[in-house]
Every structure is written in C-alpha cells, then in structure tokens.
mmCIF file with all atom_site columns, C-alpha atoms in Angstrom:
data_model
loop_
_atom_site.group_PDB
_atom_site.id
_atom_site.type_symbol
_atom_site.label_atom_id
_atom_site.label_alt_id
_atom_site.label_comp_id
_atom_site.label_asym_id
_atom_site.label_entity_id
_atom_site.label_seq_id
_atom_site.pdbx_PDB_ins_code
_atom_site.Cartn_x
_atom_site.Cartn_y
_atom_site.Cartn_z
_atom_site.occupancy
_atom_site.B_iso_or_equiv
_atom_site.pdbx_formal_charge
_atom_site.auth_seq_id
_atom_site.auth_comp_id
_atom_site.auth_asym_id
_atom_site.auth_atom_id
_atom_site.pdbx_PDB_model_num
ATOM 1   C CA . UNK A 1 1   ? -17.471 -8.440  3.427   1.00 93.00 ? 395 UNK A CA 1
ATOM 2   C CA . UNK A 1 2   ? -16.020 -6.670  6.619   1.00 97.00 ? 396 UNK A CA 1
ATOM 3   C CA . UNK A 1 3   ? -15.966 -9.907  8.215   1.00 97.00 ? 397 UNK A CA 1
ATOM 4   C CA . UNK A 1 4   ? -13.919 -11.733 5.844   1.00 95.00 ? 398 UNK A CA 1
ATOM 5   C CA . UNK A 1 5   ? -11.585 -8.706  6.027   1.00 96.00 ? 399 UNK A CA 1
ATOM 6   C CA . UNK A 1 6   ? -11.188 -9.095  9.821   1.00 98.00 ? 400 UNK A CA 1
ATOM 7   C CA . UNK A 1 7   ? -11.079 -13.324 9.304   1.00 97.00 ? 401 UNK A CA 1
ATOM 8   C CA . UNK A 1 8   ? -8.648  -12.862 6.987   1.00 96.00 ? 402 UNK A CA 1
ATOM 9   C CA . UNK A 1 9   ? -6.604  -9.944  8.765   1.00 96.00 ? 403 UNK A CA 1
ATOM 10  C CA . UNK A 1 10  ? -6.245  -12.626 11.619  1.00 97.00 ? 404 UNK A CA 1
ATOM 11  C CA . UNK A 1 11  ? -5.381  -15.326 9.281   1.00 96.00 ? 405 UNK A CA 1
ATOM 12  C CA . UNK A 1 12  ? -2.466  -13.618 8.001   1.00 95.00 ? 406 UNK A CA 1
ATOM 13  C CA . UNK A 1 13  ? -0.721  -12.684 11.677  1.00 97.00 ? 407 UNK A CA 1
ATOM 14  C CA . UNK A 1 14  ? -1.211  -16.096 13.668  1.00 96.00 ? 408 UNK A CA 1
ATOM 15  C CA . UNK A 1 15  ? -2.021  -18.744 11.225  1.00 96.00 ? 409 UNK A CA 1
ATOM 16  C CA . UNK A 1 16  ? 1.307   -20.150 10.075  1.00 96.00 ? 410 UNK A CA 1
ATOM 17  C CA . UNK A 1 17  ? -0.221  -22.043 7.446   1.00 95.00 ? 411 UNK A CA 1
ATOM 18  C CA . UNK A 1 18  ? -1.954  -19.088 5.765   1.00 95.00 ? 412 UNK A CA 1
ATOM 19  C CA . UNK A 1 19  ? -0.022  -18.407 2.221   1.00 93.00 ? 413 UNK A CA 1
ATOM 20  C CA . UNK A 1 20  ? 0.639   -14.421 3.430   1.00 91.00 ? 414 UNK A CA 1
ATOM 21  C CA . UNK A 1 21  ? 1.579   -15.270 6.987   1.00 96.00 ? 415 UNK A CA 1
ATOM 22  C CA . UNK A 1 22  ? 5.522   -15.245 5.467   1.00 93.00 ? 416 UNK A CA 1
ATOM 23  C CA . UNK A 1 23  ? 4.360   -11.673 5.131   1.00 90.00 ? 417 UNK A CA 1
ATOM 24  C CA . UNK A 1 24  ? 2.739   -10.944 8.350   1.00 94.00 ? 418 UNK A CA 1
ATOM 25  C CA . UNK A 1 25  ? 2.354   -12.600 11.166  1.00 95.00 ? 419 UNK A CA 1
ATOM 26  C CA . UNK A 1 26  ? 6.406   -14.088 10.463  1.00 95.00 ? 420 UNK A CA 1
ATOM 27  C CA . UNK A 1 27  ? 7.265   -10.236 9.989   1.00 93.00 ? 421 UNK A CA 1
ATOM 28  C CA . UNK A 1 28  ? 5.990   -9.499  13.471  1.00 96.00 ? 422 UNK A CA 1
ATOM 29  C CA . UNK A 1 29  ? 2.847   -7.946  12.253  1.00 96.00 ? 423 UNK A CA 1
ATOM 30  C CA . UNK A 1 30  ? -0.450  -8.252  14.655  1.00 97.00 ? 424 UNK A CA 1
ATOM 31  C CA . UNK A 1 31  ? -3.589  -7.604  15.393  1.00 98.00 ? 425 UNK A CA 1
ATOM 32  C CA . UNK A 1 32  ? -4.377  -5.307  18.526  1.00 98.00 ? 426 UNK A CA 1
ATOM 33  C CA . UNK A 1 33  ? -5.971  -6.639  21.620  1.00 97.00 ? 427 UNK A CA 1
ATOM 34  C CA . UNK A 1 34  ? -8.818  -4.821  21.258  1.00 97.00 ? 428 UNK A CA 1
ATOM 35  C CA . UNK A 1 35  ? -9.902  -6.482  17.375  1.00 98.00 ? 429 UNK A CA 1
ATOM 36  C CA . UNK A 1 36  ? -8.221  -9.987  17.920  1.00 95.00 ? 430 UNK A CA 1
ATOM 37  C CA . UNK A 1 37  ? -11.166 -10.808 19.793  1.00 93.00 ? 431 UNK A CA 1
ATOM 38  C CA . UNK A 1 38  ? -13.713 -8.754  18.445  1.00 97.00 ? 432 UNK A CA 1
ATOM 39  C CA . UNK A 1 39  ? -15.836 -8.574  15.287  1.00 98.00 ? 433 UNK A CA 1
ATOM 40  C CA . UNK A 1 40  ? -17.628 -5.942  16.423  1.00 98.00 ? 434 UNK A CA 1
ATOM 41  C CA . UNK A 1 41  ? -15.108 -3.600  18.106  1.00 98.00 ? 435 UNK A CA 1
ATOM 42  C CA . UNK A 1 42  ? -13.336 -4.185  14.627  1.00 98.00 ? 436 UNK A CA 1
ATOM 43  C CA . UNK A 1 43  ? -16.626 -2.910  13.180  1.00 98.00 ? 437 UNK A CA 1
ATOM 44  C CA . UNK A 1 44  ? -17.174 0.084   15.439  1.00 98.00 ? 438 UNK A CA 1
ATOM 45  C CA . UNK A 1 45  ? -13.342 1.231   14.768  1.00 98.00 ? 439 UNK A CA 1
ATOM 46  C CA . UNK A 1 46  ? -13.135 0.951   11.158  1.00 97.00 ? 440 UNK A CA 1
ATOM 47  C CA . UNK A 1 47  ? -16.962 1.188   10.002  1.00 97.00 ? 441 UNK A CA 1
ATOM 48  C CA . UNK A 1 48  ? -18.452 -0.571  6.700   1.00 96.00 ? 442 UNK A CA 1
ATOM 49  C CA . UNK A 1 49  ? -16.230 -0.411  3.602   1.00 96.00 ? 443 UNK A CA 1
ATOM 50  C CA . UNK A 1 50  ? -16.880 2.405   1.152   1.00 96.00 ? 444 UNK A CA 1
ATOM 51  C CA . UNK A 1 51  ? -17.451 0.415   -1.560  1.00 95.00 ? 445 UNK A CA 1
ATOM 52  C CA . UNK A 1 52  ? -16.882 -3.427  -2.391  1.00 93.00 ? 446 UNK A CA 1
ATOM 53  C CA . UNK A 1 53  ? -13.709 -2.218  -3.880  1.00 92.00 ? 447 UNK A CA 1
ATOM 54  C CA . UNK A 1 54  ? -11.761 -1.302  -0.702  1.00 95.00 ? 448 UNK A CA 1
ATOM 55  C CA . UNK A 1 55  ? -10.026 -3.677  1.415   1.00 93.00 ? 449 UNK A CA 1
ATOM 56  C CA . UNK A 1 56  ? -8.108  -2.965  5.180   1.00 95.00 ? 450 UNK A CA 1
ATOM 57  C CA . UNK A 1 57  ? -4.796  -1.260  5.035   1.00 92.00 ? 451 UNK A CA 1
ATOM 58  C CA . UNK A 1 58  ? -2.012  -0.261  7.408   1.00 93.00 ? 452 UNK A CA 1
ATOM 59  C CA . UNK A 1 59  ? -1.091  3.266   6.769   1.00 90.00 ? 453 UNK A CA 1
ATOM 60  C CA . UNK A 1 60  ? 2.644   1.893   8.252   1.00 89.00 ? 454 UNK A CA 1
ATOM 61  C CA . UNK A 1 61  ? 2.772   -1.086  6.685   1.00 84.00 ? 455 UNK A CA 1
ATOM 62  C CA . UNK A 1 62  ? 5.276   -2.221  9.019   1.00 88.00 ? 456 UNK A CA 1
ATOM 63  C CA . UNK A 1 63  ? 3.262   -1.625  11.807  1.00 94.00 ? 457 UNK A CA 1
ATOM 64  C CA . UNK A 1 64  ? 0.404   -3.712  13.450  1.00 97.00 ? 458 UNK A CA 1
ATOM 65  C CA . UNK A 1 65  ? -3.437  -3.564  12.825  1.00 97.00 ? 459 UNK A CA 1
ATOM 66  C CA . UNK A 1 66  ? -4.858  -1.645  15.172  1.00 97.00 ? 460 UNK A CA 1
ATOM 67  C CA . UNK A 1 67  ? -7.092  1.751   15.269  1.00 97.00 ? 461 UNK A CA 1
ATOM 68  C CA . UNK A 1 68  ? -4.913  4.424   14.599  1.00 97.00 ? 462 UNK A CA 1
ATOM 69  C CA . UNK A 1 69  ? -2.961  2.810   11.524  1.00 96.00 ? 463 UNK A CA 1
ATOM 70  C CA . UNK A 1 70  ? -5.980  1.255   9.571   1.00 97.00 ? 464 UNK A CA 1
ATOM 71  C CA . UNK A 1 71  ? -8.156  2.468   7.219   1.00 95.00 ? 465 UNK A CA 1
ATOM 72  C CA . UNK A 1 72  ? -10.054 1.420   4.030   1.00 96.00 ? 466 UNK A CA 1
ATOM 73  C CA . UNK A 1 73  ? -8.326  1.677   0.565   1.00 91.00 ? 467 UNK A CA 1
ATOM 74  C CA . UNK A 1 74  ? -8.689  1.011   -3.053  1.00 89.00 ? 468 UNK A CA 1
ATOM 75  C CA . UNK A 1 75  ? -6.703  -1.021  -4.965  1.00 84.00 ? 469 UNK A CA 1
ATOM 76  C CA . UNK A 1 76  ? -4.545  1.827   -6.396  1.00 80.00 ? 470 UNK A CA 1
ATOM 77  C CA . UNK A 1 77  ? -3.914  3.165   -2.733  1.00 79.00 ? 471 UNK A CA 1
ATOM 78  C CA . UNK A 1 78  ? -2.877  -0.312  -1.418  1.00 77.00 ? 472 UNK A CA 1
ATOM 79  C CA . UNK A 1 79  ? -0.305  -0.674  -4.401  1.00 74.00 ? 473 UNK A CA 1
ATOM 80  C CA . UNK A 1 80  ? 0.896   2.730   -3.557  1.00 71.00 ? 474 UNK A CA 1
ATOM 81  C CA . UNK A 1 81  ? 1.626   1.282   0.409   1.00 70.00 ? 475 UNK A CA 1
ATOM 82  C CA . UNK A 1 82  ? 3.822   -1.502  -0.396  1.00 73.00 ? 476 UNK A CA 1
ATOM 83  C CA . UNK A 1 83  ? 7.069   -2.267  1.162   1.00 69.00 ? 477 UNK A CA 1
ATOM 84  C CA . UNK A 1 84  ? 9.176   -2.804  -2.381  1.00 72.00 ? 478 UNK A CA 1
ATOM 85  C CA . UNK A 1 85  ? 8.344   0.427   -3.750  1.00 73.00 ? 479 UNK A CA 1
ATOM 86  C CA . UNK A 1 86  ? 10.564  3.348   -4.746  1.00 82.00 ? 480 UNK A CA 1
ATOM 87  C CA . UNK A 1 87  ? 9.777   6.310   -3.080  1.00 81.00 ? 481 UNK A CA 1
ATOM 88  C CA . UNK A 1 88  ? 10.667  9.858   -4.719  1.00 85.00 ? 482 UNK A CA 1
ATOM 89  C CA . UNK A 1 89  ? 10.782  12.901  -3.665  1.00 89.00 ? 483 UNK A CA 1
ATOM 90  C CA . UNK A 1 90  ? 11.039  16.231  -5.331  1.00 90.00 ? 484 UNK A CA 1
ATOM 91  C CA . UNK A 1 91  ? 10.053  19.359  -4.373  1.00 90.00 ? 485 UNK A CA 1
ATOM 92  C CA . UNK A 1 92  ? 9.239   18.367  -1.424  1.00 91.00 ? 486 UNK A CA 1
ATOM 93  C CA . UNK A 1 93  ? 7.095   15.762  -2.041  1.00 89.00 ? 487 UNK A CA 1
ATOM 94  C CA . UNK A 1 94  ? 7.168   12.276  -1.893  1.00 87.00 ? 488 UNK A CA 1
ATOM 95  C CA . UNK A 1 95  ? 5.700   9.730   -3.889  1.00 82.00 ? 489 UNK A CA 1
ATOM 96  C CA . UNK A 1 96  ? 5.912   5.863   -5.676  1.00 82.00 ? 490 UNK A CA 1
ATOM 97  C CA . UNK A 1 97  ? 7.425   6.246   -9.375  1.00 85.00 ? 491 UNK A CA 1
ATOM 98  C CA . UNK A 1 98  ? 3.963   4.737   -10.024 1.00 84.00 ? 492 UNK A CA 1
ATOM 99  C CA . UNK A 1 99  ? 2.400   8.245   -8.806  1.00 84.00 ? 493 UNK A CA 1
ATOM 100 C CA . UNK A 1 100 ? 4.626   10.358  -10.301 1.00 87.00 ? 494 UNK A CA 1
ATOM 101 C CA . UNK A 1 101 ? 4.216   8.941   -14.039 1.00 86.00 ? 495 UNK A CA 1
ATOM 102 C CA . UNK A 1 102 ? 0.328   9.140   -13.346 1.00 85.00 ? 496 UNK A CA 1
ATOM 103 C CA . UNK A 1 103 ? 0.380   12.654  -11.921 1.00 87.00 ? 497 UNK A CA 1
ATOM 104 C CA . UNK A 1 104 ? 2.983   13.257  -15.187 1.00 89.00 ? 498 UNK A CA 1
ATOM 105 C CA . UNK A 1 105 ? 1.220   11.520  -17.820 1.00 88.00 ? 499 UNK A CA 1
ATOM 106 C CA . UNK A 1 106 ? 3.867   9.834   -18.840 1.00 89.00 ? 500 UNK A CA 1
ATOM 107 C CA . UNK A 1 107 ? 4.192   5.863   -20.006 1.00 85.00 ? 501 UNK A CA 1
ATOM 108 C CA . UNK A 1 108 ? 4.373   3.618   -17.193 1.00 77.00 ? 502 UNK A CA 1
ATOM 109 C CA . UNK A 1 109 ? 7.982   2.523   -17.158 1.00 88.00 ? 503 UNK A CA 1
ATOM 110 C CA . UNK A 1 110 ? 9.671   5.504   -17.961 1.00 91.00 ? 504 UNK A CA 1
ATOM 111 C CA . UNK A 1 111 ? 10.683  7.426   -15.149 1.00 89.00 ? 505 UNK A CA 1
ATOM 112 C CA . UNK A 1 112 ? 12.015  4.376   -14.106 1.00 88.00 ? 506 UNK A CA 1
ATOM 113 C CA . UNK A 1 113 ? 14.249  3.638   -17.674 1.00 90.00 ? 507 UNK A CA 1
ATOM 114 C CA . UNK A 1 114 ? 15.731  7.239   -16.890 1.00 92.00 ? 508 UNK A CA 1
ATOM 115 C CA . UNK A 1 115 ? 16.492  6.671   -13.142 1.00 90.00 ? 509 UNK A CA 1
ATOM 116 C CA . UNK A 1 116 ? 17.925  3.190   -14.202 1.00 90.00 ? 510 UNK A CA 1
ATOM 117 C CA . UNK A 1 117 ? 20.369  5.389   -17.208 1.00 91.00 ? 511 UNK A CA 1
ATOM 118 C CA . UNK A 1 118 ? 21.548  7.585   -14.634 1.00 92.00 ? 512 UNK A CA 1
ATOM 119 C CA . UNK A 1 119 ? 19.200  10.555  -14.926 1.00 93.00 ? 513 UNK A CA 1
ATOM 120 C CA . UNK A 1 120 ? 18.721  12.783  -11.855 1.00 91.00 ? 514 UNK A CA 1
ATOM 121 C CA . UNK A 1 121 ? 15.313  12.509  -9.613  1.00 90.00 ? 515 UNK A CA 1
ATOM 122 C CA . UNK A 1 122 ? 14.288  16.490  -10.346 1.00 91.00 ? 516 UNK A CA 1
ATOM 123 C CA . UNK A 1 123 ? 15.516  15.291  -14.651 1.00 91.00 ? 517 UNK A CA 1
ATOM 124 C CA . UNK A 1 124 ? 13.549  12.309  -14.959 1.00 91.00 ? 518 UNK A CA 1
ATOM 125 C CA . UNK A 1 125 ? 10.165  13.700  -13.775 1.00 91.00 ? 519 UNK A CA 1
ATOM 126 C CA . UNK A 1 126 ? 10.187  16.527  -15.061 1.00 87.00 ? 520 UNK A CA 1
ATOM 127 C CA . UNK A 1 127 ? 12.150  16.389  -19.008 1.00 86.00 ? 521 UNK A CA 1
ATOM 128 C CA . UNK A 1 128 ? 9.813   16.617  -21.461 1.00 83.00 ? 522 UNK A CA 1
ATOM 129 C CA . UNK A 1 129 ? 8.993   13.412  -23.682 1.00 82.00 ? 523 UNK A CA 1
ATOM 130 C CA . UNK A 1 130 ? 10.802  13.280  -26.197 1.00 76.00 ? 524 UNK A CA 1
ATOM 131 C CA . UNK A 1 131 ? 9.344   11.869  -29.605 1.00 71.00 ? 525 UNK A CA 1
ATOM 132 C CA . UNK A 1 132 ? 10.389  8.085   -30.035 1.00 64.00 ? 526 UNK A CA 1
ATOM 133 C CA . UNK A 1 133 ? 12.834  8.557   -26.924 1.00 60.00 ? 527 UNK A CA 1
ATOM 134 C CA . UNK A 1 134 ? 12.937  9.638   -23.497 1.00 61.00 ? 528 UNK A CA 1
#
C-alpha cells in the first residue's frame, strides 16, 4: 500500500500522461531528491500508513513532496486541504465551511446559502437555526 502511494506520488509529478498530472507535475509540483529515487528513504521518512484509510498529503498543497510537508491523512483531512476551498475565519480561527457546519451541527450547505445571501462570516456561523429557514 505505501508503495503504490509513492508509485503513484511519482506518477502524478513527471508522467504527463497520468490523468492528475494537469494537477501536479503541470502545476510545478515534485517529488524531492531524496524520495524520487527511493522507496525506502520514502519509507523511513513517512513510516507505514495508520490505517488502509489514509493516503499521502502535502500539508501546503502547493508545495512539493518532500519530508517536512507530508504526512498521512484520512479522507476527511485531505478534503479539508484542497486548493478550491473557502477558508473562514472567526475568532481567530480558520477553517473550510465544511468544518465549520460539522463543528456547528448544522446542514451541510447552509453556512454557505447565508454567505451566498449576504450574511456576515461571525452571522452565518453562529445564528441560530431557524425552524424551516436559516
């Protein structure tokens, strides 16, 4: 399983005829010196998955693979790393809309319906739900 992640992490940078490498390798993204070559320094850096249900992810995901911006996530945390999401921040913290309608409770699309009819950042996460409404 680790090896297919590193096959496949290589795949996506340098093989121009990989369906993702629009999304890598064409973005700039690489793979360090030190794993490009190497299964097993690969191995030694990032150790076995957790479970079967993690996969390799960049931390930056505009930056390269490579020690110090890898590490092993769930599908959840992967979904939460991508590029095209909206990014919050209230109090001080800053999170996807998906994170703050799980941490809330709330229906998936909503804090995004209030955002979208002109509600502030600090109103929409926090406003109670209203009964049939918002």
């Amino acid at each position: 399983s680790e090896y297919r992640a590193w096959r496949s992490m290589i795949d996506r940078c340098i093989n121009k005829d990989h369906q993702s490498y629009d999304h890598y390798g064409e973005r700039g993204i690489a793979v360090c010196d030190r794993w490009s070559d190497s299964f097993v320094s690969f191995y030694e850096d990032m150790g076995g998955k957790p479970t079967a249900k993690h996969s390799i992810d960049r931390i930056d995901n505009n930056g390269n693979y490579e020690p110090k911006n890898c590490k092993w996530s769930t599908m959840t945390e992967q979904s939460n790393n991508r590029r095209s999401n909206r990014l919050l921040t209230y109090n001080g913290i800053t999170q996807t809309i998906a994170q703050w309608t799980r941490e809330k409770g709330y229906q998936r699309k909503l804090i995004t319906n209030r955002l979208i009819n002109g509600w502030s950042v600090e109103r929409a996460i926090n406003q109670a739900v209203i009964k049939g409404g918002y």
